[in-house]
mmCIF file of N, CA and C in Angstrom:
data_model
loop_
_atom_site.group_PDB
_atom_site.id
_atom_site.type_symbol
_atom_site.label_atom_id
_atom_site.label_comp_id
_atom_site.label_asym_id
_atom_site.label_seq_id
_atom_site.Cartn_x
_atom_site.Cartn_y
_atom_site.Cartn_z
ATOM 1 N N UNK L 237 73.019 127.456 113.092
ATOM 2 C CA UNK L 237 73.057 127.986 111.744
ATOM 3 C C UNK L 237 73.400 126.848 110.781
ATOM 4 N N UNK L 238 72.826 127.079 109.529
ATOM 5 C CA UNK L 238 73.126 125.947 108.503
ATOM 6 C C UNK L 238 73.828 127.303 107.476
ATOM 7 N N UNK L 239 75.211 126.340 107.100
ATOM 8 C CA UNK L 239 75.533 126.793 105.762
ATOM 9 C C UNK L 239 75.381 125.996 104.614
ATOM 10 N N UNK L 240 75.476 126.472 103.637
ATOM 11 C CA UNK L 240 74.512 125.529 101.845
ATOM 12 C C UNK L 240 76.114 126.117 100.613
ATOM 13 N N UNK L 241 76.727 125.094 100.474
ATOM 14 C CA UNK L 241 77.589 125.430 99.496
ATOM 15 C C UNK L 241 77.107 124.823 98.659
ATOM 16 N N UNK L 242 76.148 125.680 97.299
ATOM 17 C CA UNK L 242 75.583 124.429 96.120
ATOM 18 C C UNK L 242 76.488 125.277 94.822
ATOM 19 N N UNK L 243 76.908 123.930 94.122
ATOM 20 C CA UNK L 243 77.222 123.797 92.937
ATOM 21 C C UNK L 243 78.554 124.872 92.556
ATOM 22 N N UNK L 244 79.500 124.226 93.500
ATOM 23 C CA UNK L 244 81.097 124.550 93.887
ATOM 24 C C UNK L 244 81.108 123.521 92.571
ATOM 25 N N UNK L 245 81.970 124.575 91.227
ATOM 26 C CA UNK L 245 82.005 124.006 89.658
ATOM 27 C C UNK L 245 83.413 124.113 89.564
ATOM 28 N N UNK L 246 84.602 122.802 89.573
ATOM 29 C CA UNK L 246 85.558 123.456 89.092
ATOM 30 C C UNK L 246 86.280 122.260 87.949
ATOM 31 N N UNK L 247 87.609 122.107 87.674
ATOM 32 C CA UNK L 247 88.248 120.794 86.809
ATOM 33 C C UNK L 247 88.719 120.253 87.918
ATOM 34 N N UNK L 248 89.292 118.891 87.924
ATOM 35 C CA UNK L 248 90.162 118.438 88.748
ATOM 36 C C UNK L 248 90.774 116.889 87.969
ATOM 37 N N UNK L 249 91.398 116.837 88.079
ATOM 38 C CA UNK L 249 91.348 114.562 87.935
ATOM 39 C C UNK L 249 91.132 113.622 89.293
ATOM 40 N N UNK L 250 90.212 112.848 88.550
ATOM 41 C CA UNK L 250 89.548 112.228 89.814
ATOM 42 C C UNK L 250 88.535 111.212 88.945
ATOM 43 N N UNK L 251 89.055 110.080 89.032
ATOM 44 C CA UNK L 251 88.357 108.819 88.427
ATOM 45 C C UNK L 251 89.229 107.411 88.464
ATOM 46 N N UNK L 252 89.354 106.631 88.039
ATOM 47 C CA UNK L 252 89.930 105.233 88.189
ATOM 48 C C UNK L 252 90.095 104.616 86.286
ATOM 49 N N UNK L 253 89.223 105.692 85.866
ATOM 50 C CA UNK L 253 89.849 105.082 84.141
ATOM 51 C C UNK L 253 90.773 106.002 83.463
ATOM 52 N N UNK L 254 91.044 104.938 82.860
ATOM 53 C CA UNK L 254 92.767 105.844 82.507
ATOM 54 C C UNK L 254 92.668 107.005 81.867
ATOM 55 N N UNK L 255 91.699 107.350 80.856
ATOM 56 C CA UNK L 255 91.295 108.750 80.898
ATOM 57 C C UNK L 255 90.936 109.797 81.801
ATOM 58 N N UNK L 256 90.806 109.445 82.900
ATOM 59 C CA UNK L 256 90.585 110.324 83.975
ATOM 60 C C UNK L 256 91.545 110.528 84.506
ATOM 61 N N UNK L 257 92.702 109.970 84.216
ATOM 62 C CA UNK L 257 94.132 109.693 85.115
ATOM 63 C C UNK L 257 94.838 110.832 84.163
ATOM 64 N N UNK L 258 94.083 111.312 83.461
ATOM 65 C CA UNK L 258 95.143 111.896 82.207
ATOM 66 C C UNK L 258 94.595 113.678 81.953
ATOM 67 N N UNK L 259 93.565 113.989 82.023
ATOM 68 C CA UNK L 259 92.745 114.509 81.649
ATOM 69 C C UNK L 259 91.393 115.007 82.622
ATOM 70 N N UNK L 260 91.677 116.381 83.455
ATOM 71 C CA UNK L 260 90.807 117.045 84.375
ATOM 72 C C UNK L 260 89.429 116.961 83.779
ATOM 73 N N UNK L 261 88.837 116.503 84.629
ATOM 74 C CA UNK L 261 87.541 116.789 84.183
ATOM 75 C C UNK L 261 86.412 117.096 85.396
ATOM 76 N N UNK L 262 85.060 118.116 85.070
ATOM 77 C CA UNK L 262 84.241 119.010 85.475
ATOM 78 C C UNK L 262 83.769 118.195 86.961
ATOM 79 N N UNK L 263 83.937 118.485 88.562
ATOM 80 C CA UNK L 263 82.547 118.406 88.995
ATOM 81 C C UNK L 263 82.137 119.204 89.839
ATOM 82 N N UNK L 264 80.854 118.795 90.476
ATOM 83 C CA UNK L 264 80.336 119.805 91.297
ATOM 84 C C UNK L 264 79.787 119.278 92.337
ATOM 85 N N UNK L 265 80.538 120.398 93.362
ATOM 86 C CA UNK L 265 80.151 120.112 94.600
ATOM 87 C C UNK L 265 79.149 120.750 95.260
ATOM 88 N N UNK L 266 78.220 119.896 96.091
ATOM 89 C CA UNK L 266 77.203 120.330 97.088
ATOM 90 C C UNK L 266 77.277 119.987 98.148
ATOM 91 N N UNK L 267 77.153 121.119 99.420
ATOM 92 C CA UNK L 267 77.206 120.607 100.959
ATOM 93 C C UNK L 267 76.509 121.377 101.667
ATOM 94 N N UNK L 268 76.415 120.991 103.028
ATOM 95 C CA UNK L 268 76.067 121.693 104.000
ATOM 96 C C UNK L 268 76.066 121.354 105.178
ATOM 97 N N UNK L 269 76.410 122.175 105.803
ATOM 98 C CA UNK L 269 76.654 121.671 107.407
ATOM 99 C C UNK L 269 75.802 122.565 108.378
ATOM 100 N N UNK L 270 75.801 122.110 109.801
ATOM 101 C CA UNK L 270 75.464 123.088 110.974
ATOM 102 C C UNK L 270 76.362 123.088 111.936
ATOM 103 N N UNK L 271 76.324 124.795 112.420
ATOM 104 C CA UNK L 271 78.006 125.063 113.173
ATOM 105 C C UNK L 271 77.140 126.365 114.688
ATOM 106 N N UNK L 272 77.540 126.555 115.324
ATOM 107 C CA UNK L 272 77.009 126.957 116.284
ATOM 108 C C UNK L 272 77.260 128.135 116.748
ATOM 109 N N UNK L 273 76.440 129.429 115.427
ATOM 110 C CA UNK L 273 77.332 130.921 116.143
ATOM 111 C C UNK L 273 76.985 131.235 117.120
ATOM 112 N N UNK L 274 77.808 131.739 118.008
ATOM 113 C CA UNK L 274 78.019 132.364 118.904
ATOM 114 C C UNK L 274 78.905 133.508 118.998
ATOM 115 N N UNK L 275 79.226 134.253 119.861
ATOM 116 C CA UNK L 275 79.914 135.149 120.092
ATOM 117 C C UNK L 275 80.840 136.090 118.934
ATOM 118 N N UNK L 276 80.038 136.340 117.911
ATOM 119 C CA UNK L 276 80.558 136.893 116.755
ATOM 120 C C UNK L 276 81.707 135.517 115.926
ATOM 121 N N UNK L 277 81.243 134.396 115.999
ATOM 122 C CA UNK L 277 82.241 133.183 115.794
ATOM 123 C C UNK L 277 81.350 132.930 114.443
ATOM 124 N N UNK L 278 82.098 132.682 113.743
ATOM 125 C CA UNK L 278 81.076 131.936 112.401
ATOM 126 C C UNK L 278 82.414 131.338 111.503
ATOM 127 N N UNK L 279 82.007 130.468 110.574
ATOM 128 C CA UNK L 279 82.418 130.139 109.321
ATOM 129 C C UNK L 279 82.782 130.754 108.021
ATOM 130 N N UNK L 280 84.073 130.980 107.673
ATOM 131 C CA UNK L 280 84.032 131.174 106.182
ATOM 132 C C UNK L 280 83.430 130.469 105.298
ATOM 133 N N UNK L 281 82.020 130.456 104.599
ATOM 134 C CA UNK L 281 82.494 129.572 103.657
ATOM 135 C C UNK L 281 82.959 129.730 101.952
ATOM 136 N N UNK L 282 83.540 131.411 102.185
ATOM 137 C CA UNK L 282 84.379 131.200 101.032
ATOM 138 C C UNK L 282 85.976 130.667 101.333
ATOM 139 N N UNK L 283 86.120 130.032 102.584
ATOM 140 C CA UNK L 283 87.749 129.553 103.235
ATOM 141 C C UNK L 283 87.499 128.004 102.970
ATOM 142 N N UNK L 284 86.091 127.870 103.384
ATOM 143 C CA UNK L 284 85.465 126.145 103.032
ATOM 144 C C UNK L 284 85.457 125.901 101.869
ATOM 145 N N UNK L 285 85.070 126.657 100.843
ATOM 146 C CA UNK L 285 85.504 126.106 99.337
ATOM 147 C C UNK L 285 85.980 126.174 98.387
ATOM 148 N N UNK L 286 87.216 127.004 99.384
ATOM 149 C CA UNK L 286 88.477 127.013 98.878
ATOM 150 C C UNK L 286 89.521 126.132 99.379
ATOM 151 N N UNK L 287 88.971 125.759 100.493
ATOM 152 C CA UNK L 287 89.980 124.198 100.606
ATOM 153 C C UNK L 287 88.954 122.836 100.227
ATOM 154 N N UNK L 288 88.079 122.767 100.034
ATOM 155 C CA UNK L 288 87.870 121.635 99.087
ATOM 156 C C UNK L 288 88.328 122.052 97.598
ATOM 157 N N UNK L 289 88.499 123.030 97.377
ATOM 158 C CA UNK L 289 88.971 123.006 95.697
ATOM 159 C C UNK L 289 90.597 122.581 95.587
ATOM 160 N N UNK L 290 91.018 122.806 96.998
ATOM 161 C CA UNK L 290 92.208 122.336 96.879
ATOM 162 C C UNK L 290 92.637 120.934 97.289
ATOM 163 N N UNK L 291 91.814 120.636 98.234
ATOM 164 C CA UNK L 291 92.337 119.241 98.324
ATOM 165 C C UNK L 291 91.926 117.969 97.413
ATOM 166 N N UNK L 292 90.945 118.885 96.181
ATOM 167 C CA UNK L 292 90.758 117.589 95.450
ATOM 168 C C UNK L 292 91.079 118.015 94.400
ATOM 169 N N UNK L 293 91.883 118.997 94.129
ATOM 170 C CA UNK L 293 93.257 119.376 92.950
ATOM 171 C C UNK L 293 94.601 118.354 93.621
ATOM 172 N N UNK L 294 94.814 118.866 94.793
ATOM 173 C CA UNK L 294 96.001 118.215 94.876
ATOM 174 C C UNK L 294 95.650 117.026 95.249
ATOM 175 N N UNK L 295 94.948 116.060 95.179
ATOM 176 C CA UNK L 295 95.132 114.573 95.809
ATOM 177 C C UNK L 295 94.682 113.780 94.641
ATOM 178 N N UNK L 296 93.935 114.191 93.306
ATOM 179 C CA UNK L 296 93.806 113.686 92.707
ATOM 180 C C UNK L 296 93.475 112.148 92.696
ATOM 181 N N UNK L 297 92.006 112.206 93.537
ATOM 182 C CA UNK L 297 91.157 110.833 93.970
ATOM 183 C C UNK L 297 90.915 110.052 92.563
ATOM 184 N N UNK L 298 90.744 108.634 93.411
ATOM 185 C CA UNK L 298 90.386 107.666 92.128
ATOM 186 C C UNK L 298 88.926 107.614 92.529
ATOM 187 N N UNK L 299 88.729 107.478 93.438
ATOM 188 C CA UNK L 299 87.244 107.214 94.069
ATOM 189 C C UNK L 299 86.674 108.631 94.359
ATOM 190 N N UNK L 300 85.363 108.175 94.340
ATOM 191 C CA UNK L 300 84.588 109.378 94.642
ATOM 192 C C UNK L 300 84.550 109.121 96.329
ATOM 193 N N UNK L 301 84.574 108.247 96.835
ATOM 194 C CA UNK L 301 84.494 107.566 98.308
ATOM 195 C C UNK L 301 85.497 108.230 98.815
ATOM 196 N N UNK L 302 86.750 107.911 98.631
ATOM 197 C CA UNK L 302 87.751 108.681 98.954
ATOM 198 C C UNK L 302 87.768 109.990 99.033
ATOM 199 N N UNK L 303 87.706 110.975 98.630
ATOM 200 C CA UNK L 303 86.923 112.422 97.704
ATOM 201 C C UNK L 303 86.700 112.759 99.283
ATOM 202 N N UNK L 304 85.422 112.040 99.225
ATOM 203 C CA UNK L 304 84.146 112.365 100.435
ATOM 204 C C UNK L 304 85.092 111.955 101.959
ATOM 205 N N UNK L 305 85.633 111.240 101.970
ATOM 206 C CA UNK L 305 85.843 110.832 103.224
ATOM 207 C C UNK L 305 86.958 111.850 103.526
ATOM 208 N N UNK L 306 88.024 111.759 102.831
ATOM 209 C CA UNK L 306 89.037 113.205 103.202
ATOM 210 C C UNK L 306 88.328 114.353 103.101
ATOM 211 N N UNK L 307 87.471 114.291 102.335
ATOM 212 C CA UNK L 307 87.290 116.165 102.754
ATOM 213 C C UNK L 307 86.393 116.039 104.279
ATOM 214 N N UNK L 308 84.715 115.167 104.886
ATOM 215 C CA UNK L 308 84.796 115.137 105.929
ATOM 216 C C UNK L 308 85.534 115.082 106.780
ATOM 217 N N UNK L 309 86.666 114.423 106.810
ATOM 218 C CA UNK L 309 88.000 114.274 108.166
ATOM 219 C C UNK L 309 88.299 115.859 107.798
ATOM 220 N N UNK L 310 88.906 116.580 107.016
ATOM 221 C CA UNK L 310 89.474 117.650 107.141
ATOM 222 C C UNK L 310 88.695 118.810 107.661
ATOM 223 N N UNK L 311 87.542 119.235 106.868
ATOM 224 C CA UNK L 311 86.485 120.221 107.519
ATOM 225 C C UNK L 311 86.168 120.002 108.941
ATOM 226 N N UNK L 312 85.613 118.545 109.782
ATOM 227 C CA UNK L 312 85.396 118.293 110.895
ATOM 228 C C UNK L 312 86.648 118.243 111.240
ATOM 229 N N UNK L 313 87.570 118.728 111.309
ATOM 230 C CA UNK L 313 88.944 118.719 111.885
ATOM 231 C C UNK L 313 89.541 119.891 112.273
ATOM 232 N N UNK L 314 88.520 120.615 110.820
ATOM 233 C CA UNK L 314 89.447 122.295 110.982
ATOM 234 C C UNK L 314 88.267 123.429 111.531
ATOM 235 N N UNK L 315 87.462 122.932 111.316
ATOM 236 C CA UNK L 315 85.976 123.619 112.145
ATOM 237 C C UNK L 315 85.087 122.931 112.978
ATOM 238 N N UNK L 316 84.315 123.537 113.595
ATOM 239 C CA UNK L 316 83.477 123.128 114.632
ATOM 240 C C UNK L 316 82.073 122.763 114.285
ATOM 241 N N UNK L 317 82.323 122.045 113.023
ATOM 242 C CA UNK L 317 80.577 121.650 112.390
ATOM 243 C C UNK L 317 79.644 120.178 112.374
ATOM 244 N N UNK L 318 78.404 119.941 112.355
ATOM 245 C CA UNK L 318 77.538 119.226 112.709
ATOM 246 C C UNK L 318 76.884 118.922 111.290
ATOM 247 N N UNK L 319 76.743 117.589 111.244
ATOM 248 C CA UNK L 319 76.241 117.303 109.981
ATOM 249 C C UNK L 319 75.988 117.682 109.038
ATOM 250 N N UNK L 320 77.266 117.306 108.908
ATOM 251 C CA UNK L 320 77.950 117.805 107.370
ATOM 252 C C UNK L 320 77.317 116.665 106.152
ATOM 253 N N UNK L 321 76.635 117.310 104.906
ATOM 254 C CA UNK L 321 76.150 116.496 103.742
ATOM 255 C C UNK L 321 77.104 116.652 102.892
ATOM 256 N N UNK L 322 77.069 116.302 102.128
ATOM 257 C CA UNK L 322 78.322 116.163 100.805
ATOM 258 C C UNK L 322 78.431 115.526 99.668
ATOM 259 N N UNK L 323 77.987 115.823 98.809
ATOM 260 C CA UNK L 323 77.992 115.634 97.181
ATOM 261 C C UNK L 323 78.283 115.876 96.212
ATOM 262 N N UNK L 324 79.492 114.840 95.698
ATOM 263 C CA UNK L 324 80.163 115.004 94.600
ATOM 264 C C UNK L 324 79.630 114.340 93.325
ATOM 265 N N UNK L 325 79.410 115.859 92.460
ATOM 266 C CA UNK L 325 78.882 115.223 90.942
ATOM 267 C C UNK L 325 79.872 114.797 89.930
ATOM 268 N N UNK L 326 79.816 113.904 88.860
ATOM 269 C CA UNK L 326 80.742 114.306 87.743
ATOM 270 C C UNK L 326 79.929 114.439 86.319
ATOM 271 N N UNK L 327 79.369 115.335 86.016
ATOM 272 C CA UNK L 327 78.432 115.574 85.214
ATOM 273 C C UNK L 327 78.635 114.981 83.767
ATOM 274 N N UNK L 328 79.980 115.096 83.618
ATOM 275 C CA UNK L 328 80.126 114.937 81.785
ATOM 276 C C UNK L 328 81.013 113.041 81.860
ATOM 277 N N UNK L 329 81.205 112.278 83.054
ATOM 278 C CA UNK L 329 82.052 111.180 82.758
ATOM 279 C C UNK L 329 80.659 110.074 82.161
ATOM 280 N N UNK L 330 79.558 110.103 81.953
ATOM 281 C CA UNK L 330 78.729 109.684 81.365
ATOM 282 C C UNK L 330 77.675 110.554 80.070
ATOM 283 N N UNK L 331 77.078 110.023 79.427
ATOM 284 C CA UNK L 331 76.656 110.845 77.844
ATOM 285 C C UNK L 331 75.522 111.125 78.423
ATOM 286 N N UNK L 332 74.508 110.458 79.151
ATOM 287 C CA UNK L 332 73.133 110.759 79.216
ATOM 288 C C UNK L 332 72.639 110.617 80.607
ATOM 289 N N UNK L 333 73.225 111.339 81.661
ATOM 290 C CA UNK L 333 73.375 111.300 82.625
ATOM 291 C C UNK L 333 74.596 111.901 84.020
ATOM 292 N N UNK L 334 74.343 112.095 85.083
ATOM 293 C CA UNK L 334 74.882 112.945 86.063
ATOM 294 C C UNK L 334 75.565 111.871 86.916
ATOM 295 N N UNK L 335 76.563 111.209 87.260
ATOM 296 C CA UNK L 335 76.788 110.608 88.373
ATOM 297 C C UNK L 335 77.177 110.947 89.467
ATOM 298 N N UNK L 336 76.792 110.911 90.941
ATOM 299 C CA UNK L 336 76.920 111.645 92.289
ATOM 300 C C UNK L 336 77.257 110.916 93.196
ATOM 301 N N UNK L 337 77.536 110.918 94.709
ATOM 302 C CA UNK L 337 78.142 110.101 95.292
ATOM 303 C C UNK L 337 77.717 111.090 96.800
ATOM 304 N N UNK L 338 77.159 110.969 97.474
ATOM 305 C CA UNK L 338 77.262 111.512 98.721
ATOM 306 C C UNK L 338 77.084 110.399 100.025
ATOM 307 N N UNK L 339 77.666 111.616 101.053
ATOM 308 C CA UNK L 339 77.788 110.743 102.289
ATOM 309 C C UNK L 339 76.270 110.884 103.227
#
């Protein structure tokens, strides 16, 4: 089975300029993984993106690299899933343009 979490929208701080250090701002997340039901076994993934909303409230990344790499270690840690994609937008930290970052 593939699950598709597109366009997980919330605030957070998460950037490296000092306005970002100060001041939450918008992004959005896209993922998806494959996990292997069986035996009435499956995935939340309203439990999945509700702990990425939390771990990138509370850790308040400078990097988008960082971002990505803790939330893979944690999901492949706390579930049983197979290539996992992952893309973090920040839509508004540029005027004429989307910047993204995936693994």
């Amino acid at each position: 089975m593939r699950v598709y979490i597109e366009d997980l929208t919330f605030k957070c701080i998460i950037g490296i300029l000092d306005f970002e250090r100060v001041k939450k701002q918008k992004v959005i997340i896209n993922l998806y993984f494959d996990y292997e039901f069986k035996d009435d076994k499956f995935i939340n993934y309203a439990e999945v993106s509700s702990l990425i909303k939390e771990i990138m409230k509370k850790e308040k990344f400078e990097l988008l690299e960082d971002a990505i790499l803790t939330i893979e270690k944690r999901l492949t840690s706390k579930y049983e899933i197979k290539n996992l994609n992952l893309k973090i937008s920040k839509p508004t930290i540029l005027k004429d343009c989307v910047v993204s970052l995936s693994n």
